Amino acid sequence: MAAPLSVKVEFRGGVELLFDGVKKHQVTLPGQEEPWDIRNLLVWIKNNLLQERTELFIQGDTVRPGILVLINDADWELLGELDYQLQDQDRILFISTLHGG
Amino acid sequence: MAARQEVLALQAEVARREEELSSLKQRLAAALLEEQEPTPERPVQVSPLPSKAALSRDEILRYSRQLVLPELGVHGQLRLATASVLIVGCGGLGCPLAQYLAAAGVGRLGLVDYDVVEMSNLARQVLHGEALAGQAKAFSAAASLRRLNSAVECVPYAQALTPATALDLVRRYDVVADCSDNVPTRYLVNDACVLAGRPLVSASALRFEGQITVYHYDGGPCYRCVFPQPPPAETVTNCADGGVLGVVTGVLGCLQALEVLKIAAGMGPSYSGSLLLFDALRGHFRCIQLRSRKPDCAACGERPTVTDLQDYEAFCGSSATDKCRSLQLLSPAERVSVTYYKRLLDSGAPHLLLDVRPQVEVDICRLPHALHIPLKQLERRDPESLKLLGEAIREGKRDAQEGAADSIYVICKLGNDSQKAVKILQCLTAAQVLDPVTVRDVVGGLMAWAAKIDGTFPQY
Ligand SMILES: [Zn+2]
């Protein structure tokens, strides 16, 4: 049984517009059998923070192309992507790439 | 009486001088372009810059403040003088970037932009002036840079970068700066840089945010390593829709210039393998660590599948411009032109005009008789807004003559959001949340209204 976790979830680069413009969310994830990983976190975000147009954030079981996931300021690719196991007080940032110039 | 006469005399004098000023501006625009060579059919052939053994007396004076920096020094300045930089996009990023590179004494600047200067560019694209509105940005930028530093060779390319021309062009330059404004061009520039073996300094900006990184430098990742798949076209926001503050593109363009200068002078960049995020609202910079080069990358991996340039518009599902896309969600019968709507308005036929733009745009300009409910409120079926709309429809029915059709016309800036709103209103009437009513939208929106019906209506 994994204990509840407190993590900071942030949306930037326009992704926050899917979350009512709110960029920072202090999130408490309830205790559960399995350890929390990014895969579960995405499901939790989909069910608890995202009300509309989920396809603009999630496609399949991962984020849509063009969104970069950063775990404590590092590219999630360096840390196992969906399988990364969340630690208490982690900072997870979802950022959309910008294209304007 | 005397005062009145003076007012009239001054008004006449102001009008005369304004006319004179406008004629001077036209002559200036013509003279500035006179300096240019005619637009070449193919990219100009440029020969490699000769190496340089020493700085002249004038150069020493001009660059003295940077020459005394030990990190740069004479050695670095000589390298800058023989360096060439290709700037893809002469907009909000490209202008400040080119300005600082020219001022610092980079030997040759290639300036790529297919677009022309528009008044809505001037708040952030600081190399272009009022006098050159309507002229090619590549030429306007080159003219401006020549006035700044005549020793720098500026090569304008007033064409889009295409898969047919990109590789040849990129090969002729030492460093490439991506200052473009659309996804297909970003993949095109990346692939050309990987194939030609050139470092790519890439920046972007939107609203109050900016991002900058260096791709394909000294074994670091390329754009495709980080973004193997393009984003869905409907998730990409351009500066016209999302807005952008000129200072934000300015900050990012300057950071880009810094990275280019360090690469060209042999100091090495700071953001290879990392991405700098700038949040102008919070005044916050944050540097994040990117992944390493991916061995399975389609462009720079061990078995690349991108062996020549491809059709990037097809790959991305969007066009290689930042112009607003036109959606086709409705049938022609569900849409009317601005001319049709103007006739209807003049005839006094009962109807409801619904403006679905965000509040910030309604604050800029509006048609006074329109009811305003932002699309966002309709999308989330906001109860307050639906109540307002329901009341407006019932009121319209009371006023209408017996048997007259009840119609809603939906309008927005360009005619995309209005189509989405019609779809939603059709659902709401079908579900009997709203009384039965015919809903259509106005093709081209308020910008078509400004262009075709009312010349005094603001364009933005
Ligand atoms: Zn790559």
mmCIF file with all atom_site columns, C-alpha atoms in Angstrom, chain B residues 348-431:
data_model
loop_
_atom_site.group_PDB
_atom_site.id
_atom_site.type_symbol
_atom_site.label_atom_id
_atom_site.label_alt_id
_atom_site.label_comp_id
_atom_site.label_asym_id
_atom_site.label_entity_id
_atom_site.label_seq_id
_atom_site.pdbx_PDB_ins_code
_atom_site.Cartn_x
_atom_site.Cartn_y
_atom_site.Cartn_z
_atom_site.occupancy
_atom_site.B_iso_or_equiv
_atom_site.pdbx_formal_charge
_atom_site.auth_seq_id
_atom_site.auth_comp_id
_atom_site.auth_asym_id
_atom_site.auth_atom_id
_atom_site.pdbx_PDB_model_num
ATOM 1  C CA . GLY B 1 348 ? -34.894 45.609 -40.423 1.00 0.00 ? 348 GLY B CA 1
ATOM 2  C CA . ALA B 1 349 ? -35.731 41.887 -40.452 1.00 0.00 ? 349 ALA B CA 1
ATOM 3  C CA . PRO B 1 350 ? -35.931 40.563 -36.887 1.00 0.00 ? 350 PRO B CA 1
ATOM 4  C CA . HIS B 1 351 ? -32.947 38.448 -35.917 1.00 0.00 ? 351 HIS B CA 1
ATOM 5  C CA . LEU B 1 352 ? -30.354 38.028 -33.214 1.00 0.00 ? 352 LEU B CA 1
ATOM 6  C CA . LEU B 1 353 ? -26.653 38.687 -33.873 1.00 0.00 ? 353 LEU B CA 1
ATOM 7  C CA . LEU B 1 354 ? -24.488 36.655 -31.521 1.00 0.00 ? 354 LEU B CA 1
ATOM 8  C CA . ASP B 1 355 ? -20.812 37.634 -31.136 1.00 0.00 ? 355 ASP B CA 1
ATOM 9  C CA . VAL B 1 356 ? -18.815 34.702 -29.724 1.00 0.00 ? 356 VAL B CA 1
ATOM 10 C CA . ARG B 1 357 ? -15.361 36.303 -29.425 1.00 0.00 ? 357 ARG B CA 1
ATOM 11 C CA . PRO B 1 358 ? -13.503 36.457 -26.081 1.00 0.00 ? 358 PRO B CA 1
ATOM 12 C CA . GLN B 1 359 ? -14.182 39.553 -23.964 1.00 0.00 ? 359 GLN B CA 1
ATOM 13 C CA . VAL B 1 360 ? -10.709 41.002 -24.634 1.00 0.00 ? 360 VAL B CA 1
ATOM 14 C CA . GLU B 1 361 ? -11.472 41.164 -28.373 1.00 0.00 ? 361 GLU B CA 1
ATOM 15 C CA . VAL B 1 362 ? -14.948 42.608 -27.817 1.00 0.00 ? 362 VAL B CA 1
ATOM 16 C CA . ASP B 1 363 ? -13.242 45.398 -25.862 1.00 0.00 ? 363 ASP B CA 1
ATOM 17 C CA . ILE B 1 364 ? -11.255 46.244 -29.035 1.00 0.00 ? 364 ILE B CA 1
ATOM 18 C CA . CYS B 1 365 ? -14.296 46.638 -31.282 1.00 0.00 ? 365 CYS B CA 1
ATOM 19 C CA . ARG B 1 366 ? -17.881 45.385 -31.631 1.00 0.00 ? 366 ARG B CA 1
ATOM 20 C CA . LEU B 1 367 ? -21.116 45.821 -33.515 1.00 0.00 ? 367 LEU B CA 1
ATOM 21 C CA . PRO B 1 368 ? -23.345 47.654 -31.038 1.00 0.00 ? 368 PRO B CA 1
ATOM 22 C CA . HIS B 1 369 ? -26.486 45.555 -31.610 1.00 0.00 ? 369 HIS B CA 1
ATOM 23 C CA . ALA B 1 370 ? -24.767 42.177 -31.061 1.00 0.00 ? 370 ALA B CA 1
ATOM 24 C CA . LEU B 1 371 ? -25.355 39.980 -28.039 1.00 0.00 ? 371 LEU B CA 1
ATOM 25 C CA . HIS B 1 372 ? -22.017 38.837 -26.676 1.00 0.00 ? 372 HIS B CA 1
ATOM 26 C CA . ILE B 1 373 ? -21.446 35.309 -25.329 1.00 0.00 ? 373 ILE B CA 1
ATOM 27 C CA . PRO B 1 374 ? -17.892 33.922 -25.679 1.00 0.00 ? 374 PRO B CA 1
ATOM 28 C CA . LEU B 1 375 ? -17.527 30.540 -27.413 1.00 0.00 ? 375 LEU B CA 1
ATOM 29 C CA . LYS B 1 376 ? -15.842 29.205 -24.274 1.00 0.00 ? 376 LYS B CA 1
ATOM 30 C CA . GLN B 1 377 ? -19.068 29.767 -22.285 1.00 0.00 ? 377 GLN B CA 1
ATOM 31 C CA . LEU B 1 378 ? -21.117 27.950 -24.923 1.00 0.00 ? 378 LEU B CA 1
ATOM 32 C CA . GLU B 1 379 ? -18.645 25.060 -25.022 1.00 0.00 ? 379 GLU B CA 1
ATOM 33 C CA . ARG B 1 380 ? -19.016 24.493 -21.312 1.00 0.00 ? 380 ARG B CA 1
ATOM 34 C CA . ARG B 1 381 ? -22.804 25.061 -21.488 1.00 0.00 ? 381 ARG B CA 1
ATOM 35 C CA . ASP B 1 382 ? -22.528 27.869 -18.933 1.00 0.00 ? 382 ASP B CA 1
ATOM 36 C CA . PRO B 1 383 ? -26.045 28.109 -17.362 1.00 0.00 ? 383 PRO B CA 1
ATOM 37 C CA . GLU B 1 384 ? -25.938 31.897 -16.977 1.00 0.00 ? 384 GLU B CA 1
ATOM 38 C CA . SER B 1 385 ? -25.065 32.375 -20.661 1.00 0.00 ? 385 SER B CA 1
ATOM 39 C CA . LEU B 1 386 ? -27.707 29.882 -21.846 1.00 0.00 ? 386 LEU B CA 1
ATOM 40 C CA . LYS B 1 387 ? -30.319 31.733 -19.784 1.00 0.00 ? 387 LYS B CA 1
ATOM 41 C CA . LEU B 1 388 ? -29.290 35.027 -21.395 1.00 0.00 ? 388 LEU B CA 1
ATOM 42 C CA . LEU B 1 389 ? -29.451 33.485 -24.858 1.00 0.00 ? 389 LEU B CA 1
ATOM 43 C CA . GLY B 1 390 ? -32.823 31.812 -24.173 1.00 0.00 ? 390 GLY B CA 1
ATOM 44 C CA . GLU B 1 391 ? -34.302 35.137 -23.066 1.00 0.00 ? 391 GLU B CA 1
ATOM 45 C CA . ALA B 1 392 ? -32.950 36.928 -26.142 1.00 0.00 ? 392 ALA B CA 1
ATOM 46 C CA . ILE B 1 393 ? -34.524 34.281 -28.407 1.00 0.00 ? 393 ILE B CA 1
ATOM 47 C CA . ARG B 1 394 ? -37.915 34.499 -26.655 1.00 0.00 ? 394 ARG B CA 1
ATOM 48 C CA . GLU B 1 395 ? -37.822 38.284 -26.819 1.00 0.00 ? 395 GLU B CA 1
ATOM 49 C CA . GLY B 1 396 ? -37.046 38.098 -30.543 1.00 0.00 ? 396 GLY B CA 1
ATOM 50 C CA . LYS B 1 397 ? -40.033 35.767 -31.057 1.00 0.00 ? 397 LYS B CA 1
ATOM 51 C CA . ARG B 1 398 ? -42.351 38.251 -29.315 1.00 0.00 ? 398 ARG B CA 1
ATOM 52 C CA . ASP B 1 399 ? -41.190 41.103 -31.519 1.00 0.00 ? 399 ASP B CA 1
ATOM 53 C CA . ALA B 1 400 ? -41.257 39.097 -34.725 1.00 0.00 ? 400 ALA B CA 1
ATOM 54 C CA . GLN B 1 401 ? -44.385 39.043 -36.843 1.00 0.00 ? 401 GLN B CA 1
ATOM 55 C CA . GLU B 1 402 ? -46.542 35.945 -36.837 1.00 0.00 ? 402 GLU B CA 1
ATOM 56 C CA . GLY B 1 403 ? -44.884 33.202 -38.890 1.00 0.00 ? 403 GLY B CA 1
ATOM 57 C CA . ALA B 1 404 ? -41.583 35.065 -39.326 1.00 0.00 ? 404 ALA B CA 1
ATOM 58 C CA . ALA B 1 405 ? -38.544 32.834 -39.167 1.00 0.00 ? 405 ALA B CA 1
ATOM 59 C CA . ASP B 1 406 ? -36.524 33.051 -35.979 1.00 0.00 ? 406 ASP B CA 1
ATOM 60 C CA . SER B 1 407 ? -32.890 33.425 -36.880 1.00 0.00 ? 407 SER B CA 1
ATOM 61 C CA . ILE B 1 408 ? -29.626 33.704 -35.056 1.00 0.00 ? 408 ILE B CA 1
ATOM 62 C CA . TYR B 1 409 ? -26.556 34.895 -36.934 1.00 0.00 ? 409 TYR B CA 1
ATOM 63 C CA . VAL B 1 410 ? -23.291 34.034 -35.224 1.00 0.00 ? 410 VAL B CA 1
ATOM 64 C CA . ILE B 1 411 ? -20.226 36.184 -35.815 1.00 0.00 ? 411 ILE B CA 1
ATOM 65 C CA . CYS B 1 412 ? -16.586 36.074 -34.615 1.00 0.00 ? 412 CYS B CA 1
ATOM 66 C CA . LYS B 1 413 ? -13.303 37.553 -35.841 1.00 0.00 ? 413 LYS B CA 1
ATOM 67 C CA . LEU B 1 414 ? -12.640 35.403 -38.933 1.00 0.00 ? 414 LEU B CA 1
ATOM 68 C CA . GLY B 1 415 ? -15.455 32.866 -39.212 1.00 0.00 ? 415 GLY B CA 1
ATOM 69 C CA . ASN B 1 416 ? -13.958 29.813 -37.506 1.00 0.00 ? 416 ASN B CA 1
ATOM 70 C CA . ASP B 1 417 ? -15.257 30.075 -33.935 1.00 0.00 ? 417 ASP B CA 1
ATOM 71 C CA . SER B 1 418 ? -18.650 31.138 -35.284 1.00 0.00 ? 418 SER B CA 1
ATOM 72 C CA . GLN B 1 419 ? -18.965 27.760 -37.031 1.00 0.00 ? 419 GLN B CA 1
ATOM 73 C CA . LYS B 1 420 ? -18.128 25.926 -33.811 1.00 0.00 ? 420 LYS B CA 1
ATOM 74 C CA . ALA B 1 421 ? -20.765 28.005 -32.033 1.00 0.00 ? 421 ALA B CA 1
ATOM 75 C CA . VAL B 1 422 ? -23.408 27.156 -34.673 1.00 0.00 ? 422 VAL B CA 1
ATOM 76 C CA . LYS B 1 423 ? -22.703 23.440 -34.102 1.00 0.00 ? 423 LYS B CA 1
ATOM 77 C CA . ILE B 1 424 ? -23.196 23.898 -30.366 1.00 0.00 ? 424 ILE B CA 1
ATOM 78 C CA . LEU B 1 425 ? -26.398 25.918 -30.779 1.00 0.00 ? 425 LEU B CA 1
ATOM 79 C CA . GLN B 1 426 ? -27.762 23.275 -33.151 1.00 0.00 ? 426 GLN B CA 1
ATOM 80 C CA . CYS B 1 427 ? -27.143 20.640 -30.460 1.00 0.00 ? 427 CYS B CA 1
ATOM 81 C CA . LEU B 1 428 ? -28.820 22.813 -27.836 1.00 0.00 ? 428 LEU B CA 1
ATOM 82 C CA . THR B 1 429 ? -31.946 23.381 -29.929 1.00 0.00 ? 429 THR B CA 1
ATOM 83 C CA . ALA B 1 430 ? -32.116 19.679 -30.862 1.00 0.00 ? 430 ALA B CA 1
ATOM 84 C CA . ALA B 1 431 ? -31.915 18.823 -27.154 1.00 0.00 ? 431 ALA B CA 1
#
